């Protein structure tokens, strides 16, 4: 187990450096000019060129890359041209809002996946199979932003469910910004109406992410559990006359490694989903920040988002490997 963990920790810096190289050079392919975006549409060519020189964009790419890597290693990820503040500060302020959205969405995905897969095992034919198959097909062909816009139109506009897509709190509600997360700040302030309003704002973006990303979890888990359901040990358990729910519990426990891997992948996909969903609902997290950085040719903003997303992804898969090692005794001996 110790050697396994050391190998994974050794590979982590290599993965992050590879990501650093890719994000730097691919960012330079984004259409637009950061110097022009910073100077404004009325700036002269000479003014834009002076700004480009001050930003170091007139230097060769390898020199720019060396300066960027040196800055990252020292904790300086650059200054965003859209906020005029350090990228690290922007990401630290906005990351909690994204993590809160992902946490509630992932929690509901886990609970609903267990319920639906258990239902399929309990009633493998009939309505359960038709409902899950139909949902999986529908959720697999619609994009995140379309689901979000449709939910706003149907639930909020037509039925009055949830809150307006205007951020984490209504504009009329103000709470002291401690964590920059509306729900947590409202709870810290001891303001029950603000807490209720923050929860209402969570409803539609969470439903959007749940609707889209629950489908692949269900498809994978239903296929795996269906295979295990027809295995020899499952038939042997039936011959002993165990209760159906106990049988379901055994099968879910047997397929837990697959469940862990599927949820790890879903957690990573939620980062990408948050980019569009946060934009639709003006959530104010790192996803909305990344979209604004791309549209404004903010190189350092895009690079910062990709790096933090890559680091988060690496940590999720490291946790996945450790959970697998804890579940599978053979990996603990590796």
mmCIF file of C-alpha atoms in Angstrom:
data_model
loop_
_atom_site.group_PDB
_atom_site.id
_atom_site.type_symbol
_atom_site.label_atom_id
_atom_site.label_comp_id
_atom_site.label_asym_id
_atom_site.label_seq_id
_atom_site.Cartn_x
_atom_site.Cartn_y
_atom_site.Cartn_z
ATOM 1 C CA UNK A 1 0.000 0.000 0.000
ATOM 2 C CA UNK A 2 2.844 2.375 0.851
ATOM 3 C CA UNK A 3 4.692 1.690 -2.413
ATOM 4 C CA UNK A 4 1.472 2.124 -4.349
ATOM 5 C CA UNK A 5 0.868 5.532 -2.758
ATOM 6 C CA UNK A 6 4.466 6.638 -3.378
ATOM 7 C CA UNK A 7 4.230 5.712 -7.060
ATOM 8 C CA UNK A 8 1.070 7.744 -7.471
ATOM 9 C CA UNK A 9 2.542 10.732 -5.613
ATOM 10 C CA UNK A 10 5.675 10.539 -7.778
ATOM 11 C CA UNK A 11 3.611 10.683 -10.964
ATOM 12 C CA UNK A 12 1.568 13.662 -9.778
ATOM 13 C CA UNK A 13 4.233 16.365 -10.434
ATOM 14 C CA UNK A 14 4.963 14.835 -13.847
ATOM 15 C CA UNK A 15 1.280 15.002 -14.776
ATOM 16 C CA UNK A 16 0.971 18.592 -13.585
ATOM 17 C CA UNK A 17 4.065 19.691 -15.522
ATOM 18 C CA UNK A 18 2.702 18.089 -18.690
ATOM 19 C CA UNK A 19 -0.553 19.968 -18.110
ATOM 20 C CA UNK A 20 1.424 23.178 -17.572
ATOM 21 C CA UNK A 21 3.114 22.783 -20.971
ATOM 22 C CA UNK A 22 -0.132 21.979 -22.784
ATOM 23 C CA UNK A 23 -2.182 24.766 -21.245
ATOM 24 C CA UNK A 24 0.455 27.413 -21.960
ATOM 25 C CA UNK A 25 0.876 26.651 -25.651
ATOM 26 C CA UNK A 26 -2.771 25.795 -26.364
ATOM 27 C CA UNK A 27 -3.902 29.023 -24.711
ATOM 28 C CA UNK A 28 -1.896 30.933 -27.310
ATOM 29 C CA UNK A 29 -4.245 29.492 -29.956
ATOM 30 C CA UNK A 30 -7.245 31.349 -28.474
ATOM 31 C CA UNK A 31 -8.413 34.019 -30.960
ATOM 32 C CA UNK A 32 -7.841 37.580 -29.837
ATOM 33 C CA UNK A 33 -5.090 39.690 -28.338
ATOM 34 C CA UNK A 34 -4.836 40.238 -24.561
ATOM 35 C CA UNK A 35 -3.028 43.534 -25.116
ATOM 36 C CA UNK A 36 -5.798 44.811 -27.382
ATOM 37 C CA UNK A 37 -8.461 43.619 -24.929
ATOM 38 C CA UNK A 38 -6.701 45.462 -22.106
ATOM 39 C CA UNK A 39 -6.100 48.636 -24.128
ATOM 40 C CA UNK A 40 -9.686 48.912 -25.349
ATOM 41 C CA UNK A 41 -11.207 49.404 -28.764
ATOM 42 C CA UNK A 42 -10.158 53.077 -29.037
ATOM 43 C CA UNK A 43 -6.437 52.456 -28.424
ATOM 44 C CA UNK A 44 -3.880 53.189 -31.124
ATOM 45 C CA UNK A 45 -1.480 50.600 -32.501
ATOM 46 C CA UNK A 46 1.386 52.202 -30.599
ATOM 47 C CA UNK A 47 -0.522 51.974 -27.299
ATOM 48 C CA UNK A 48 -1.391 48.317 -27.916
ATOM 49 C CA UNK A 49 2.254 47.579 -28.728
ATOM 50 C CA UNK A 50 3.437 49.230 -25.503
ATOM 51 C CA UNK A 51 0.972 47.151 -23.493
ATOM 52 C CA UNK A 52 2.115 44.019 -25.318
ATOM 53 C CA UNK A 53 5.705 44.805 -24.369
ATOM 54 C CA UNK A 54 4.750 45.462 -20.743
ATOM 55 C CA UNK A 55 2.977 42.081 -20.657
ATOM 56 C CA UNK A 56 5.982 40.341 -22.208
ATOM 57 C CA UNK A 57 3.958 39.160 -25.221
ATOM 58 C CA UNK A 58 6.573 40.492 -27.647
ATOM 59 C CA UNK A 59 9.143 37.979 -26.392
ATOM 60 C CA UNK A 60 9.700 34.512 -27.903
ATOM 61 C CA UNK A 61 7.302 31.812 -26.707
ATOM 62 C CA UNK A 62 9.998 29.837 -24.917
ATOM 63 C CA UNK A 63 10.960 32.963 -22.918
ATOM 64 C CA UNK A 64 7.302 33.594 -22.030
ATOM 65 C CA UNK A 65 6.973 29.944 -20.999
ATOM 66 C CA UNK A 66 10.045 30.117 -18.773
ATOM 67 C CA UNK A 67 8.736 33.243 -17.033
ATOM 68 C CA UNK A 68 5.323 31.619 -16.602
ATOM 69 C CA UNK A 69 6.702 28.392 -15.108
ATOM 70 C CA UNK A 70 8.965 30.378 -12.772
ATOM 71 C CA UNK A 71 6.007 32.430 -11.613
ATOM 72 C CA UNK A 72 3.797 29.380 -11.060
ATOM 73 C CA UNK A 73 6.480 27.697 -8.956
ATOM 74 C CA UNK A 74 6.651 30.859 -6.820
ATOM 75 C CA UNK A 75 2.863 31.062 -6.460
ATOM 76 C CA UNK A 76 2.453 33.894 -8.992
ATOM 77 C CA UNK A 77 -0.009 32.785 -11.692
ATOM 78 C CA UNK A 78 -0.237 36.235 -13.228
ATOM 79 C CA UNK A 79 -2.716 39.104 -13.083
ATOM 80 C CA UNK A 80 -6.071 38.755 -14.795
ATOM 81 C CA UNK A 81 -6.900 41.472 -17.316
ATOM 82 C CA UNK A 82 -10.634 41.084 -16.634
ATOM 83 C CA UNK A 83 -10.437 41.675 -12.869
ATOM 84 C CA UNK A 84 -7.019 43.381 -12.579
ATOM 85 C CA UNK A 85 -6.219 41.153 -9.598
ATOM 86 C CA UNK A 86 -3.985 38.101 -9.153
ATOM 87 C CA UNK A 87 -5.418 34.957 -10.733
ATOM 88 C CA UNK A 88 -4.714 32.936 -7.587
ATOM 89 C CA UNK A 89 -6.835 35.338 -5.537
ATOM 90 C CA UNK A 90 -9.669 35.192 -8.088
ATOM 91 C CA UNK A 91 -9.688 31.393 -8.105
ATOM 92 C CA UNK A 92 -9.507 31.102 -4.307
ATOM 93 C CA UNK A 93 -12.466 33.454 -3.962
ATOM 94 C CA UNK A 94 -14.597 31.710 -6.597
ATOM 95 C CA UNK A 95 -13.679 28.036 -6.055
ATOM 96 C CA UNK A 96 -15.865 27.522 -2.927
ATOM 97 C CA UNK A 97 -19.020 28.443 -4.870
ATOM 98 C CA UNK A 98 -18.209 25.858 -7.547
ATOM 99 C CA UNK A 99 -17.327 23.211 -4.959
ATOM 100 C CA UNK A 100 -20.631 23.782 -3.149
ATOM 101 C CA UNK A 101 -22.574 23.326 -6.389
ATOM 102 C CA UNK A 102 -20.618 20.176 -7.222
ATOM 103 C CA UNK A 103 -20.992 18.777 -3.685
ATOM 104 C CA UNK A 104 -24.783 18.964 -3.604
ATOM 105 C CA UNK A 105 -25.060 17.670 -7.172
ATOM 106 C CA UNK A 106 -22.719 14.733 -6.521
ATOM 107 C CA UNK A 107 -24.460 13.883 -3.248
ATOM 108 C CA UNK A 108 -27.827 13.656 -5.005
ATOM 109 C CA UNK A 109 -26.300 11.694 -7.899
ATOM 110 C CA UNK A 110 -24.981 9.095 -5.439
ATOM 111 C CA UNK A 111 -28.291 8.775 -3.610
ATOM 112 C CA UNK A 112 -30.393 8.609 -6.784
ATOM 113 C CA UNK A 113 -27.991 6.139 -8.409
ATOM 114 C CA UNK A 114 -28.259 3.778 -5.438
ATOM 115 C CA UNK A 115 -32.050 4.049 -5.436
ATOM 116 C CA UNK A 116 -32.455 3.516 -9.188
ATOM 117 C CA UNK A 117 -29.927 0.687 -9.434
ATOM 118 C CA UNK A 118 -31.511 -0.987 -6.408
ATOM 119 C CA UNK A 119 -34.898 -0.605 -8.091
ATOM 120 C CA UNK A 120 -33.557 -2.276 -11.234
ATOM 121 C CA UNK A 121 -32.216 -5.165 -9.179
ATOM 122 C CA UNK A 122 -35.509 -5.448 -7.309
ATOM 123 C CA UNK A 123 -37.601 -5.243 -10.493
ATOM 124 C CA UNK A 124 -35.253 -6.102 -13.391
ATOM 125 C CA UNK A 125 -38.080 -6.059 -15.938
ATOM 126 C CA UNK A 126 -41.100 -3.885 -16.565
ATOM 127 C CA UNK A 127 -41.489 -0.237 -15.607
ATOM 128 C CA UNK A 128 -38.104 0.159 -13.897
ATOM 129 C CA UNK A 129 -36.141 -0.855 -16.993
ATOM 130 C CA UNK A 130 -38.266 1.333 -19.288
ATOM 131 C CA UNK A 131 -37.968 4.404 -17.067
ATOM 132 C CA UNK A 132 -34.197 4.118 -16.645
ATOM 133 C CA UNK A 133 -33.590 3.333 -20.322
ATOM 134 C CA UNK A 134 -35.730 6.250 -21.464
ATOM 135 C CA UNK A 135 -34.078 8.642 -19.051
ATOM 136 C CA UNK A 136 -30.586 7.493 -20.053
ATOM 137 C CA UNK A 137 -31.368 8.031 -23.734
ATOM 138 C CA UNK A 138 -32.884 11.488 -23.167
ATOM 139 C CA UNK A 139 -30.145 12.767 -20.848
ATOM 140 C CA UNK A 140 -27.430 11.527 -23.183
ATOM 141 C CA UNK A 141 -28.481 13.666 -26.163
ATOM 142 C CA UNK A 142 -29.069 17.093 -24.598
ATOM 143 C CA UNK A 143 -26.291 19.558 -23.632
ATOM 144 C CA UNK A 144 -25.914 21.081 -20.182
ATOM 145 C CA UNK A 145 -26.758 24.656 -21.113
ATOM 146 C CA UNK A 146 -29.934 23.610 -22.972
ATOM 147 C CA UNK A 147 -31.150 21.716 -19.905
ATOM 148 C CA UNK A 148 -30.398 24.738 -17.715
ATOM 149 C CA UNK A 149 -32.234 27.173 -19.990
ATOM 150 C CA UNK A 150 -35.190 24.784 -20.312
ATOM 151 C CA UNK A 151 -35.434 24.394 -16.546
ATOM 152 C CA UNK A 152 -35.393 28.165 -16.102
ATOM 153 C CA UNK A 153 -38.199 28.521 -18.643
ATOM 154 C CA UNK A 154 -40.288 25.619 -17.346
ATOM 155 C CA UNK A 155 -39.730 25.522 -13.590
ATOM 156 C CA UNK A 156 -38.935 29.133 -12.712
ATOM 157 C CA UNK A 157 -40.884 31.119 -15.297
ATOM 158 C CA UNK A 158 -43.893 28.820 -15.723
ATOM 159 C CA UNK A 159 -44.174 27.075 -12.345
ATOM 160 C CA UNK A 160 -42.337 29.457 -10.004
ATOM 161 C CA UNK A 161 -39.998 26.730 -8.683
ATOM 162 C CA UNK A 162 -36.517 27.758 -7.618
ATOM 163 C CA UNK A 163 -35.064 31.248 -7.894
ATOM 164 C CA UNK A 164 -34.108 33.541 -10.734
ATOM 165 C CA UNK A 165 -30.830 32.708 -12.561
ATOM 166 C CA UNK A 166 -29.109 35.714 -11.017
ATOM 167 C CA UNK A 167 -26.372 34.248 -8.856
ATOM 168 C CA UNK A 168 -26.298 32.728 -5.387
ATOM 169 C CA UNK A 169 -28.635 35.258 -3.726
ATOM 170 C CA UNK A 170 -31.238 37.762 -4.825
ATOM 171 C CA UNK A 171 -29.891 41.265 -5.373
ATOM 172 C CA UNK A 172 -32.078 42.595 -2.542
ATOM 173 C CA UNK A 173 -30.411 40.267 -0.001
ATOM 174 C CA UNK A 174 -27.014 41.203 1.391
ATOM 175 C CA UNK A 175 -24.906 39.224 3.835
ATOM 176 C CA UNK A 176 -21.311 39.861 4.980
ATOM 177 C CA UNK A 177 -18.968 38.106 2.490
ATOM 178 C CA UNK A 178 -16.949 35.712 4.625
ATOM 179 C CA UNK A 179 -16.491 32.734 2.272
ATOM 180 C CA UNK A 180 -18.011 34.239 -0.913
ATOM 181 C CA UNK A 181 -20.548 31.391 -0.869
ATOM 182 C CA UNK A 182 -24.068 32.702 -0.456
ATOM 183 C CA UNK A 183 -25.423 29.741 1.499
ATOM 184 C CA UNK A 184 -22.517 29.545 3.942
ATOM 185 C CA UNK A 185 -22.313 33.307 4.438
ATOM 186 C CA UNK A 186 -26.063 33.463 5.098
ATOM 187 C CA UNK A 187 -25.723 30.665 7.673
ATOM 188 C CA UNK A 188 -22.785 32.421 9.350
ATOM 189 C CA UNK A 189 -24.788 35.651 9.485
ATOM 190 C CA UNK A 190 -27.670 33.775 11.137
ATOM 191 C CA UNK A 191 -30.168 35.023 8.540
ATOM 192 C CA UNK A 192 -32.842 32.306 7.933
ATOM 193 C CA UNK A 193 -34.539 34.153 5.013
ATOM 194 C CA UNK A 194 -31.154 34.517 3.308
ATOM 195 C CA UNK A 195 -30.402 30.807 3.880
ATOM 196 C CA UNK A 196 -33.755 29.882 2.342
ATOM 197 C CA UNK A 197 -33.090 32.166 -0.617
ATOM 198 C CA UNK A 198 -29.614 30.656 -1.137
ATOM 199 C CA UNK A 199 -31.093 27.147 -1.074
ATOM 200 C CA UNK A 200 -33.684 28.220 -3.653
ATOM 201 C CA UNK A 201 -30.891 29.454 -5.913
ATOM 202 C CA UNK A 202 -29.205 26.043 -5.649
ATOM 203 C CA UNK A 203 -32.240 24.141 -6.940
ATOM 204 C CA UNK A 204 -32.113 24.755 -10.693
ATOM 205 C CA UNK A 205 -28.328 24.518 -11.278
ATOM 206 C CA UNK A 206 -28.174 21.343 -9.178
ATOM 207 C CA UNK A 207 -31.093 19.773 -11.070
ATOM 208 C CA UNK A 208 -29.334 20.625 -14.333
ATOM 209 C CA UNK A 209 -26.107 18.889 -13.341
ATOM 210 C CA UNK A 210 -27.946 15.939 -11.785
ATOM 211 C CA UNK A 211 -30.115 15.396 -14.861
ATOM 212 C CA UNK A 212 -27.132 15.350 -17.225
ATOM 213 C CA UNK A 213 -24.531 13.471 -15.170
ATOM 214 C CA UNK A 214 -26.695 10.925 -13.380
ATOM 215 C CA UNK A 215 -27.435 9.195 -16.706
ATOM 216 C CA UNK A 216 -23.931 7.744 -17.383
ATOM 217 C CA UNK A 217 -23.676 6.567 -13.764
ATOM 218 C CA UNK A 218 -26.972 4.703 -14.108
ATOM 219 C CA UNK A 219 -26.044 3.178 -17.472
ATOM 220 C CA UNK A 220 -22.686 1.878 -16.228
ATOM 221 C CA UNK A 221 -23.949 0.635 -12.888
ATOM 222 C CA UNK A 222 -27.043 -1.033 -14.349
ATOM 223 C CA UNK A 223 -24.887 -2.917 -16.866
ATOM 224 C CA UNK A 224 -22.444 -4.080 -14.175
ATOM 225 C CA UNK A 225 -25.091 -5.048 -11.635
ATOM 226 C CA UNK A 226 -27.124 -6.862 -14.285
ATOM 227 C CA UNK A 227 -24.080 -8.994 -15.108
ATOM 228 C CA UNK A 228 -23.431 -9.732 -11.432
ATOM 229 C CA UNK A 229 -27.122 -10.434 -10.907
ATOM 230 C CA UNK A 230 -26.843 -13.403 -13.254
ATOM 231 C CA UNK A 231 -23.601 -14.746 -11.793
ATOM 232 C CA UNK A 232 -23.137 -18.047 -9.980
ATOM 233 C CA UNK A 233 -22.772 -16.493 -6.545
ATOM 234 C CA UNK A 234 -26.043 -14.579 -6.966
ATOM 235 C CA UNK A 235 -27.864 -17.792 -7.902
ATOM 236 C CA UNK A 236 -26.201 -19.532 -4.964
ATOM 237 C CA UNK A 237 -27.485 -16.771 -2.665
ATOM 238 C CA UNK A 238 -30.972 -17.306 -4.087
ATOM 239 C CA UNK A 239 -30.747 -21.019 -3.297
ATOM 240 C CA UNK A 240 -30.185 -20.122 0.342
ATOM 241 C CA UNK A 241 -33.383 -18.094 0.355
ATOM 242 C CA UNK A 242 -31.931 -14.739 1.412
ATOM 243 C CA UNK A 243 -34.225 -11.713 1.313
ATOM 244 C CA UNK A 244 -34.324 -9.674 -1.915
ATOM 245 C CA UNK A 245 -33.019 -6.508 -0.250
ATOM 246 C CA UNK A 246 -30.127 -8.381 1.319
ATOM 247 C CA UNK A 247 -29.338 -9.762 -2.121
ATOM 248 C CA UNK A 248 -29.373 -6.236 -3.557
ATOM 249 C CA UNK A 249 -27.019 -5.076 -0.808
ATOM 250 C CA UNK A 250 -24.559 -7.887 -1.603
ATOM 251 C CA UNK A 251 -24.567 -7.056 -5.308
ATOM 252 C CA UNK A 252 -24.029 -3.340 -4.683
ATOM 253 C CA UNK A 253 -21.175 -4.133 -2.328
ATOM 254 C CA UNK A 254 -19.624 -6.467 -4.922
ATOM 255 C CA UNK A 255 -19.774 -3.747 -7.591
ATOM 256 C CA UNK A 256 -18.511 -0.950 -5.299
ATOM 257 C CA UNK A 257 -15.115 -0.625 -7.099
ATOM 258 C CA UNK A 258 -16.928 0.152 -10.346
ATOM 259 C CA UNK A 259 -19.179 2.582 -8.497
ATOM 260 C CA UNK A 260 -16.163 4.383 -7.029
ATOM 261 C CA UNK A 261 -14.484 4.750 -10.433
ATOM 262 C CA UNK A 262 -17.703 5.920 -12.077
ATOM 263 C CA UNK A 263 -18.277 8.541 -9.396
ATOM 264 C CA UNK A 264 -14.664 9.738 -9.672
ATOM 265 C CA UNK A 265 -15.126 10.266 -13.415
ATOM 266 C CA UNK A 266 -18.464 11.983 -12.789
ATOM 267 C CA UNK A 267 -16.840 14.345 -10.280
ATOM 268 C CA UNK A 268 -14.293 15.347 -12.917
ATOM 269 C CA UNK A 269 -17.015 15.807 -15.548
ATOM 270 C CA UNK A 270 -18.892 18.068 -13.139
ATOM 271 C CA UNK A 271 -16.021 20.561 -13.384
ATOM 272 C CA UNK A 272 -16.628 20.875 -17.112
ATOM 273 C CA UNK A 273 -20.381 20.961 -16.614
ATOM 274 C CA UNK A 274 -20.026 23.765 -14.100
ATOM 275 C CA UNK A 275 -18.449 25.967 -16.780
ATOM 276 C CA UNK A 276 -21.669 26.202 -18.808
ATOM 277 C CA UNK A 277 -24.140 25.835 -15.942
ATOM 278 C CA UNK A 278 -22.526 28.633 -13.937
ATOM 279 C CA UNK A 279 -22.718 30.888 -16.983
ATOM 280 C CA UNK A 280 -26.436 30.177 -17.444
ATOM 281 C CA UNK A 281 -27.213 30.854 -13.779
ATOM 282 C CA UNK A 282 -24.609 33.626 -13.186
ATOM 283 C CA UNK A 283 -23.288 31.534 -10.324
ATOM 284 C CA UNK A 284 -20.008 33.383 -9.841
ATOM 285 C CA UNK A 285 -17.745 30.337 -9.569
ATOM 286 C CA UNK A 286 -14.576 29.390 -11.403
ATOM 287 C CA UNK A 287 -16.579 28.066 -14.355
ATOM 288 C CA UNK A 288 -18.129 31.450 -15.117
ATOM 289 C CA UNK A 289 -14.700 33.018 -14.543
ATOM 290 C CA UNK A 290 -13.176 30.688 -17.166
ATOM 291 C CA UNK A 291 -15.815 31.532 -19.782
ATOM 292 C CA UNK A 292 -15.252 35.257 -19.247
ATOM 293 C CA UNK A 293 -11.479 34.725 -19.518
ATOM 294 C CA UNK A 294 -11.843 32.982 -22.888
ATOM 295 C CA UNK A 295 -14.133 35.655 -24.341
ATOM 296 C CA UNK A 296 -11.759 38.421 -23.223
ATOM 297 C CA UNK A 297 -8.533 36.693 -24.352
ATOM 298 C CA UNK A 298 -7.369 36.593 -20.738
ATOM 299 C CA UNK A 299 -4.511 34.116 -21.144
ATOM 300 C CA UNK A 300 -3.516 33.947 -17.491
ATOM 301 C CA UNK A 301 -7.142 33.557 -16.401
ATOM 302 C CA UNK A 302 -7.657 30.584 -18.725
ATOM 303 C CA UNK A 303 -4.335 29.066 -17.686
ATOM 304 C CA UNK A 304 -5.194 29.449 -14.017
ATOM 305 C CA UNK A 305 -8.565 27.752 -14.422
ATOM 306 C CA UNK A 306 -7.130 24.832 -16.386
ATOM 307 C CA UNK A 307 -4.338 24.364 -13.862
ATOM 308 C CA UNK A 308 -6.697 24.356 -10.883
ATOM 309 C CA UNK A 309 -9.055 22.001 -12.735
ATOM 310 C CA UNK A 310 -6.122 19.730 -13.615
ATOM 311 C CA UNK A 311 -4.907 19.688 -10.020
ATOM 312 C CA UNK A 312 -8.424 18.901 -8.823
ATOM 313 C CA UNK A 313 -8.720 16.093 -11.380
ATOM 314 C CA UNK A 314 -5.386 14.591 -10.344
ATOM 315 C CA UNK A 315 -6.413 14.638 -6.676
ATOM 316 C CA UNK A 316 -9.795 13.028 -7.453
ATOM 317 C CA UNK A 317 -8.182 10.167 -9.338
ATOM 318 C CA UNK A 318 -5.550 9.787 -6.607
ATOM 319 C CA UNK A 319 -8.364 9.447 -4.077
ATOM 320 C CA UNK A 320 -10.032 6.955 -6.431
ATOM 321 C CA UNK A 321 -6.865 4.835 -6.530
ATOM 322 C CA UNK A 322 -6.567 4.917 -2.746
ATOM 323 C CA UNK A 323 -10.197 3.865 -2.314
ATOM 324 C CA UNK A 324 -9.641 1.020 -4.756
ATOM 325 C CA UNK A 325 -6.608 -0.063 -2.782
ATOM 326 C CA UNK A 326 -8.667 0.021 0.404
ATOM 327 C CA UNK A 327 -11.443 -2.052 -1.204
ATOM 328 C CA UNK A 328 -9.319 -4.532 -3.170
ATOM 329 C CA UNK A 329 -6.816 -6.516 -1.036
ATOM 330 C CA UNK A 330 -4.760 -7.394 -4.124
ATOM 331 C CA UNK A 331 -3.946 -3.721 -4.722
ATOM 332 C CA UNK A 332 -2.853 -3.294 -1.116
ATOM 333 C CA UNK A 333 -0.162 -5.917 -1.725
ATOM 334 C CA UNK A 334 1.118 -4.179 -4.864
#
